[in-house]
Amino acid sequence: MLNIKNLKKKYSSKGGEYIALNNVSLDVKKGEFVSVMGPSGSGKTTLLNCISGFIKGDAGEILLDNQNILNLKEEDLANVRQNKLGFVFQDFMLINGLTVLENVYLPQIIANRTIEEMEKRTNKLLTSFRISDIQSKYPTEISGGQKQRTAVARALSNKPLVLLADEPTGNLDSKSSISVIEAFIDAKTNLDATIFMVTHDAFAASYSDRVIALKDGEIVRELARKGTPREFSNEILVFMNSINGVAYEA
Ligand SMILES: Nc1ncnc2c1ncn2[C@@H]1O[C@H](COP(=O)(O)OP(=O)(O)OP(=O)(O)O)[C@@H](O)[C@H]1O
Ligand SMILES: [Mg+2]
């Protein structure tokens, strides 16, 4: 589904060149939920932004369903973003002037879906994420958890090949974090969604199938989930503390 081969990215600034990604290779299978973790500055956001095309990788390949998106022209990239990628942002960015229903409709309208397609897809999403009963409310009138589920429903509205999320639980209390993770698990279980999530949060990562650890722009290890999320979370914490100066807390 998503195959990255020898991706390189360096930033040039007055201070000189900085290699942010050095030969990163990874594969994410359809229906997989993968987390990327690593210390601050390890290249996580750079990696995500290369996949979304917001920044250009310097070398390597980023294959999305076998199409190399690394060197696409801006208009083709816009098309890929609209039709093949879904985004969940740290602050969710729902449109306050639109209802829950309209927020989920919007990307589909932009993508020119037919009314029948939109209705079918939207009903399925509203049911899957348990937001049918609040579909006529505005984002300011719903709870934090409902907002996040709406944001995940919106991100999945065009059936993206991959859902990309940068620190989706970064600004949230633990109850709301659980709500986001539940939405991701629902997306994976009910909609066969493929999720690629950058996170600092070992709790959030412990619900994913696999954790890819980045350090100084290189993949240093992959941990596959074994056992319960709690057991996996402990394994992640031990590992992250071993590669990180700063202690990760349970
Ligand atoms: N536009 C830029 N110009 C120069 N250097 C940059 C630029 N953006 C990022 N970097 C550097 O590249 C490295 C990787 O940055 P990146 O934002 O990918 O890290 P990160 O893993 O997402 O960190 P955090 O956990 O703090 O969000 C850092 O050392 C950063 O200072
Ligand atoms: Mg970052």
Short mmCIF file of C-alpha atoms and ligand atoms in Angstrom, two decimals:
data_model
loop_
_atom_site.label_atom_id
_atom_site.label_comp_id
_atom_site.label_asym_id
_atom_site.label_seq_id
_atom_site.Cartn_x
_atom_site.Cartn_y
_atom_site.Cartn_z
CA MET A 1 0.00 0.00 0.00
CA LEU A 2 2.65 2.51 1.12
CA ASN A 3 6.23 1.58 0.28
CA ILE A 4 9.07 3.95 0.97
CA LYS A 5 12.49 3.17 -0.43
CA ASN A 6 15.70 4.93 0.53
CA LEU A 7 14.03 8.26 1.15
CA LYS A 8 16.45 11.11 1.76
CA LYS A 9 15.75 14.65 2.79
CA LYS A 10 18.22 17.31 3.71
CA TYR A 11 17.53 20.87 4.75
CA SER A 12 19.90 23.60 3.74
CA SER A 13 20.09 26.69 5.86
CA LYS A 14 22.62 29.34 6.76
CA GLY A 15 24.17 27.05 9.33
CA GLY A 16 24.84 24.42 6.63
CA GLU A 17 23.11 21.23 5.60
CA TYR A 18 21.15 18.98 7.87
CA ILE A 19 20.20 15.45 6.92
CA ALA A 20 16.69 15.01 8.28
CA LEU A 21 15.96 11.63 6.65
CA ASN A 22 18.73 9.27 5.72
CA ASN A 23 17.78 6.29 3.58
CA VAL A 24 14.45 5.62 5.21
CA SER A 25 12.74 2.48 3.89
CA LEU A 26 9.48 1.10 5.18
CA ASP A 27 6.36 -0.73 4.07
CA VAL A 28 2.84 -0.32 5.35
CA LYS A 29 0.35 -3.00 4.34
CA LYS A 30 -3.31 -2.44 3.60
CA GLY A 31 -5.31 -2.40 6.79
CA GLU A 32 -2.27 -1.93 8.97
CA PHE A 33 -2.08 0.63 11.77
CA VAL A 34 1.53 1.80 12.07
CA SER A 35 3.01 4.34 14.47
CA VAL A 36 6.20 6.32 14.04
CA MET A 37 7.95 7.35 17.23
CA GLY A 38 11.24 9.02 17.97
CA PRO A 39 12.86 11.86 19.90
CA SER A 40 12.16 15.47 19.00
CA GLY A 41 14.02 16.35 15.82
CA SER A 42 14.34 12.73 14.68
CA GLY A 43 12.49 13.46 11.41
CA LYS A 44 8.94 12.26 12.08
CA THR A 45 7.12 15.31 10.74
CA THR A 46 9.55 15.52 7.83
CA LEU A 47 8.69 11.94 6.93
CA LEU A 48 4.95 12.60 7.11
CA ASN A 49 5.26 15.81 5.09
CA CYS A 50 7.25 14.00 2.41
CA ILE A 51 4.48 11.41 2.12
CA SER A 52 1.83 14.10 1.84
CA GLY A 53 3.99 16.03 -0.62
CA PHE A 54 4.02 19.17 1.50
CA ILE A 55 7.80 18.98 1.27
CA LYS A 56 9.82 17.30 -1.46
CA GLY A 57 12.09 14.39 -0.67
CA ASP A 58 15.51 14.65 -2.33
CA ALA A 59 15.96 11.03 -3.38
CA GLY A 60 14.33 7.63 -3.11
CA GLU A 61 10.79 6.50 -3.79
CA ILE A 62 7.43 6.93 -2.11
CA LEU A 63 5.06 4.40 -3.64
CA LEU A 64 1.40 4.80 -2.90
CA ASP A 65 -0.37 1.79 -4.33
CA ASN A 66 2.63 1.37 -6.67
CA GLN A 67 2.56 4.97 -7.92
CA ASN A 68 5.72 6.90 -7.13
CA ILE A 69 4.53 10.21 -5.72
CA LEU A 70 7.94 11.66 -4.95
CA ASN A 71 8.37 13.69 -8.09
CA LEU A 72 4.80 14.50 -9.06
CA LYS A 73 3.84 17.91 -10.34
CA GLU A 74 1.88 20.07 -7.92
CA GLU A 75 -1.49 19.48 -9.63
CA ASP A 76 -1.03 15.71 -9.66
CA LEU A 77 0.01 15.87 -6.05
CA ALA A 78 -3.13 17.83 -5.18
CA ASN A 79 -5.10 15.06 -6.83
CA VAL A 80 -3.30 12.41 -4.78
CA ARG A 81 -3.93 14.36 -1.58
CA GLN A 82 -7.58 14.74 -2.38
CA ASN A 83 -8.29 11.18 -3.47
CA LYS A 84 -5.68 8.92 -1.96
CA LEU A 85 -4.69 10.44 1.36
CA GLY A 86 -6.65 11.38 4.44
CA PHE A 87 -5.34 13.74 7.09
CA VAL A 88 -5.94 14.01 10.79
CA PHE A 89 -4.34 17.05 12.37
CA GLN A 90 -3.30 17.73 15.91
CA ASP A 91 -6.05 20.31 16.40
CA PHE A 92 -8.55 18.55 14.10
CA MET A 93 -9.48 21.67 12.15
CA LEU A 94 -13.19 21.08 11.75
CA ILE A 95 -15.01 23.92 10.03
CA ASN A 96 -17.08 25.61 12.71
CA GLY A 97 -19.57 27.09 10.26
CA LEU A 98 -20.53 23.64 8.98
CA THR A 99 -22.46 20.88 10.76
CA VAL A 100 -20.95 17.49 11.51
CA LEU A 101 -22.70 16.09 8.44
CA GLU A 102 -21.46 18.92 6.23
CA ASN A 103 -17.91 18.55 7.51
CA VAL A 104 -17.94 14.90 6.46
CA TYR A 105 -19.53 15.79 3.11
CA LEU A 106 -17.13 18.59 2.22
CA PRO A 107 -14.09 16.62 0.92
CA GLN A 108 -16.46 14.47 -1.14
CA ILE A 109 -18.08 17.54 -2.69
CA ILE A 110 -14.63 18.90 -3.55
CA ALA A 111 -13.78 15.54 -5.11
CA ASN A 112 -16.95 15.68 -7.23
CA ARG A 113 -18.57 12.51 -5.93
CA THR A 114 -22.13 11.73 -6.98
CA ILE A 115 -24.93 12.36 -4.48
CA GLU A 116 -25.61 8.62 -4.20
CA GLU A 117 -21.98 7.84 -3.48
CA MET A 118 -21.76 10.63 -0.92
CA GLU A 119 -24.90 9.61 0.92
CA LYS A 120 -23.88 5.98 1.11
CA ARG A 121 -20.37 6.73 2.27
CA THR A 122 -21.41 9.40 4.76
CA ASN A 123 -24.10 7.25 6.37
CA LYS A 124 -21.61 4.46 6.82
CA LEU A 125 -19.08 6.82 8.40
CA LEU A 126 -21.60 8.48 10.71
CA THR A 127 -22.70 5.05 11.93
CA SER A 128 -19.18 3.66 12.27
CA PHE A 129 -18.06 6.62 14.34
CA ARG A 130 -21.29 6.92 16.34
CA ILE A 131 -22.00 10.49 15.30
CA SER A 132 -25.32 9.98 13.46
CA ASP A 133 -27.32 11.46 16.32
CA ILE A 134 -25.26 14.66 16.35
CA GLN A 135 -24.99 15.11 12.58
CA SER A 136 -26.95 18.37 12.56
CA LYS A 137 -24.92 19.97 15.32
CA TYR A 138 -22.03 22.36 14.83
CA PRO A 139 -18.50 21.63 16.10
CA THR A 140 -18.92 24.15 18.95
CA GLU A 141 -21.93 22.18 20.19
CA ILE A 142 -20.33 18.75 20.53
CA SER A 143 -17.85 17.12 22.90
CA GLY A 144 -14.12 16.79 22.31
CA GLY A 145 -14.44 13.08 21.58
CA GLN A 146 -17.27 13.69 19.12
CA LYS A 147 -15.15 16.33 17.37
CA GLN A 148 -12.30 13.92 16.95
CA ARG A 149 -14.53 11.17 15.64
CA THR A 150 -15.98 13.66 13.17
CA ALA A 151 -12.44 14.60 12.07
CA VAL A 152 -11.54 10.96 11.51
CA ALA A 153 -14.80 10.37 9.61
CA ARG A 154 -14.03 13.39 7.42
CA ALA A 155 -10.47 12.17 6.79
CA LEU A 156 -11.88 8.84 5.60
CA SER A 157 -14.68 10.31 3.50
CA ASN A 158 -12.91 9.90 0.15
CA LYS A 159 -11.77 6.34 0.99
CA PRO A 160 -8.10 7.27 1.17
CA LEU A 161 -5.50 4.60 0.65
CA VAL A 162 -3.75 5.82 3.78
CA LEU A 163 -4.79 7.97 6.70
CA LEU A 164 -1.91 10.17 7.86
CA ALA A 165 -1.93 11.59 11.37
CA ASP A 166 0.68 13.82 13.01
CA GLU A 167 0.43 13.73 16.80
CA PRO A 168 -3.36 13.33 16.79
CA THR A 169 -3.43 12.98 20.57
CA GLY A 170 -0.79 15.65 21.15
CA ASN A 171 -3.06 18.32 22.59
CA LEU A 172 -5.54 16.08 24.31
CA ASP A 173 -6.29 14.86 27.80
CA SER A 174 -6.24 11.12 28.30
CA LYS A 175 -9.99 10.67 27.89
CA SER A 176 -10.00 12.44 24.52
CA SER A 177 -6.88 10.55 23.47
CA ILE A 178 -8.70 7.30 24.07
CA SER A 179 -11.52 8.60 21.89
CA VAL A 180 -9.13 9.23 18.98
CA ILE A 181 -7.50 5.86 19.34
CA GLU A 182 -10.92 4.19 19.46
CA ALA A 183 -11.82 6.01 16.25
CA PHE A 184 -8.65 4.69 14.61
CA ILE A 185 -9.37 1.17 15.78
CA ASP A 186 -12.94 1.46 14.46
CA ALA A 187 -11.54 2.75 11.15
CA LYS A 188 -9.19 -0.20 10.93
CA THR A 189 -11.71 -2.81 12.04
CA ASN A 190 -14.87 -1.63 10.29
CA LEU A 191 -13.50 0.18 7.25
CA ASP A 192 -10.22 -1.64 6.67
CA ALA A 193 -8.42 1.71 6.86
CA THR A 194 -4.64 1.92 6.68
CA ILE A 195 -3.25 4.29 9.29
CA PHE A 196 0.16 5.91 9.55
CA MET A 197 0.47 7.91 12.76
CA VAL A 198 3.31 9.96 14.17
CA THR A 199 3.14 10.12 17.95
CA HIS A 200 5.05 10.77 21.14
CA ASP A 201 2.44 8.94 23.06
CA ALA A 202 3.34 5.36 23.98
CA PHE A 203 -0.25 4.76 25.06
CA ALA A 204 -1.58 5.71 21.62
CA ALA A 205 1.18 3.75 19.88
CA SER A 206 0.43 0.66 21.94
CA TYR A 207 -2.84 0.19 20.02
CA SER A 208 -1.07 0.12 16.68
CA ASP A 209 0.16 -3.05 15.00
CA ARG A 210 3.73 -1.88 14.73
CA VAL A 211 5.96 0.92 15.94
CA ILE A 212 8.72 2.28 13.72
CA ALA A 213 11.38 4.09 15.74
CA LEU A 214 13.27 6.95 14.12
CA LYS A 215 16.41 8.50 15.49
CA ASP A 216 18.52 11.16 13.76
CA GLY A 217 16.66 10.55 10.51
CA GLU A 218 17.15 6.79 10.45
CA ILE A 219 14.95 3.88 11.34
CA VAL A 220 16.61 2.26 14.32
CA ARG A 221 14.07 -0.40 15.08
CA GLU A 222 10.61 -1.77 14.44
CA LEU A 223 8.55 -3.27 17.21
CA ALA A 224 5.60 -5.48 16.30
CA ARG A 225 2.78 -5.67 18.80
CA LYS A 226 2.63 -8.81 20.81
CA GLY A 227 0.25 -9.28 23.70
CA THR A 228 -2.07 -6.66 25.11
CA PRO A 229 -1.74 -2.90 24.50
CA ARG A 230 -0.57 -2.56 28.09
CA GLU A 231 2.25 -5.05 27.56
CA PHE A 232 3.16 -3.43 24.27
CA SER A 233 3.11 0.01 25.87
CA ASN A 234 5.65 -1.15 28.45
CA GLU A 235 7.86 -2.55 25.73
CA ILE A 236 7.62 0.74 23.80
CA LEU A 237 8.47 2.78 26.91
CA VAL A 238 11.52 0.69 27.70
CA PHE A 239 12.73 0.95 24.13
CA MET A 240 12.06 4.68 23.73
CA ASN A 241 13.82 5.44 26.99
CA SER A 242 16.82 3.50 25.73
CA ILE A 243 17.17 5.65 22.60
CA ASN A 244 16.03 8.93 24.07
CA GLY A 245 17.64 11.38 26.45
CA VAL A 246 14.27 12.38 27.87
CA ALA A 247 12.26 9.89 29.90
CA TYR A 248 8.94 8.74 28.49
CA GLU A 249 6.29 8.40 31.12
CA ALA A 250 3.73 5.66 31.39
N1 LIG B 1 12.52 23.83 7.27
C1 LIG B 1 13.58 23.36 7.92
N2 LIG B 1 14.82 23.87 7.70
C2 LIG B 1 15.92 23.38 8.32
N3 LIG B 1 15.88 22.35 9.21
C3 LIG B 1 14.68 21.81 9.48
C4 LIG B 1 13.47 22.28 8.86
N4 LIG B 1 12.43 21.55 9.32
C5 LIG B 1 12.96 20.65 10.19
N5 LIG B 1 14.30 20.80 10.28
C6 LIG B 1 15.22 20.00 11.11
O1 LIG B 1 15.10 18.64 10.71
C7 LIG B 1 15.09 17.78 11.85
C8 LIG B 1 13.81 16.93 11.84
O2 LIG B 1 12.68 17.78 12.07
P1 LIG B 1 11.22 17.19 12.24
O3 LIG B 1 10.29 18.35 12.34
O4 LIG B 1 10.97 16.21 11.17
O5 LIG B 1 11.34 16.44 13.64
P2 LIG B 1 10.24 15.67 14.51
O6 LIG B 1 10.74 14.29 14.71
O7 LIG B 1 8.90 15.84 13.92
O8 LIG B 1 10.32 16.45 15.88
P3 LIG B 1 9.17 16.81 16.97
O9 LIG B 1 8.97 15.56 17.75
O10 LIG B 1 9.80 17.87 17.79
O11 LIG B 1 7.94 17.27 16.24
C9 LIG B 1 15.22 18.68 13.06
O12 LIG B 1 16.57 18.69 13.47
C10 LIG B 1 14.81 20.04 12.57
O13 LIG B 1 15.47 21.06 13.25
MG MG B 2 7.08 16.79 14.54
#
